[in-house]
Amino acid sequence: MNPLTAQSAHLNTPKAIALLSGGLDSALAAALVKSWGIEVIGLHLTSPFGCETHAEKVAKELNISLITQAKGEAFIDLVSAPTYGYGSQMNPCVDCRIYMFQIAEKIMNEQKADFIVTGEVVGQRPLSQNKANIQLIERKSPLERLVVRPLSGGNLPPTLAEEKGWILRSCLLKISGRGRTEQLALAKQLGISAFSSPGGGCLLTETAFSDRLKDFFSHPTYANSEEKESQAQMLRLGRHFRIHSHLKVIVARTDSENAELLSHWEQSGAQLIEPVNYRGPIAVSLGTPCKEDKTTVAKLLSKYGRKNDEGPFLTRFKSHSSTLQPQEDELISTTEKLAESIIENWRIGIT
Ligand code: SF4
């Protein structure tokens, strides 16, 4: 049967929560289920590490409402020690899917929905989308038999939605593997174009980001949840330098990174480092720099700065005050710049 012509098969109007990443597969899955006459609400879970997402655009294009919820601090802890291990980088896909399904189940109950929809394709991701792990994830989450996978459900055991007659098995596709040809053809047929490109995926699958994450977990510099979440958000920003075990510096690369670091530094427990008499980016430092460290960091920042005269570079260090007592800014004057080879040794994860 044509997967787009199944409406007449439904006896009532069930409601589904569709996990929307902003990518092609989840957009197609939601669109198909909607085309079957089922009410669909999108659910987008945001990463504590930050990610570009097209979920809002997709929901708008599909004309469905969208619930956005943060994965939150608990997800950072999950990534640091996943039960089922990592994929090729720091991507704990099995644990991540179980975690997302747990949140989806809560939303499903709150919204009085009947089942969950995902864009999973058997064999697309080696860790979380092989048949055995798809079933393991379902068993370990509270959603056993409640997850409908329109793109590959024809290859999987029947779900409750089929048993209840809300969805016909003949409408479920049997896409498998890593290719995108069938999905792109279906997107054309359904008039879907707002999804993000396959390359714009999860940061946890990227080598450079994973290097930063390993460094973050092995050198914790946060005193509370707010600092931890804020530092996690800064992992994708700027150039990162591990100067020694208790000092990391992040130097902005663009105006927008300057602005983002400025918005995070206080909540993250960092120090803010700014050029005073030269043009250049700002930086933040995490850890406990001594006077000598500050001179090193000032030299590092001035390496990225420009000024017209020959005089020393003046750099300001600003600390966040956790008490009502204002902290004095500190000015450091430097004349020499650091050698490139020293800087390269400190670098973590070039993105
Ligand atoms: S790729 Fe990223 S978001 Fe997707 S399941 Fe794996 S860890 Fe989670």
PDB file of C-alpha atoms in Angstrom, residues 223-224 227 266 269 319-327:
ATOM      1  CA  ALA A 223      31.494  24.029  42.003  1.00  0.00           C
ATOM      2  CA  ASN A 224      27.793  23.495  41.297  1.00  0.00           C
ATOM      3  CA  GLU A 227      28.737  26.167  36.601  1.00  0.00           C
ATOM      4  CA  GLU A 266      29.835  34.589  35.237  1.00  0.00           C
ATOM      5  CA  GLY A 269      32.660  30.438  37.545  1.00  0.00           C
ATOM      6  CA  SER A 319      36.651  37.644  38.470  1.00  0.00           C
ATOM      7  CA  HIS A 320      33.072  36.813  39.164  1.00  0.00           C
ATOM      8  CA  SER A 321      32.170  37.660  42.748  1.00  0.00           C
ATOM      9  CA  SER A 322      30.066  35.046  44.500  1.00  0.00           C
ATOM     10  CA  THR A 323      29.756  37.368  47.521  1.00  0.00           C
ATOM     11  CA  LEU A 324      28.433  40.907  47.768  1.00  0.00           C
ATOM     12  CA  GLN A 325      32.023  42.181  47.880  1.00  0.00           C
ATOM     13  CA  PRO A 326      33.061  43.483  44.445  1.00  0.00           C
ATOM     14  CA  GLN A 327      36.249  41.874  43.132  1.00  0.00           C
TER      15      GLN A 327
END
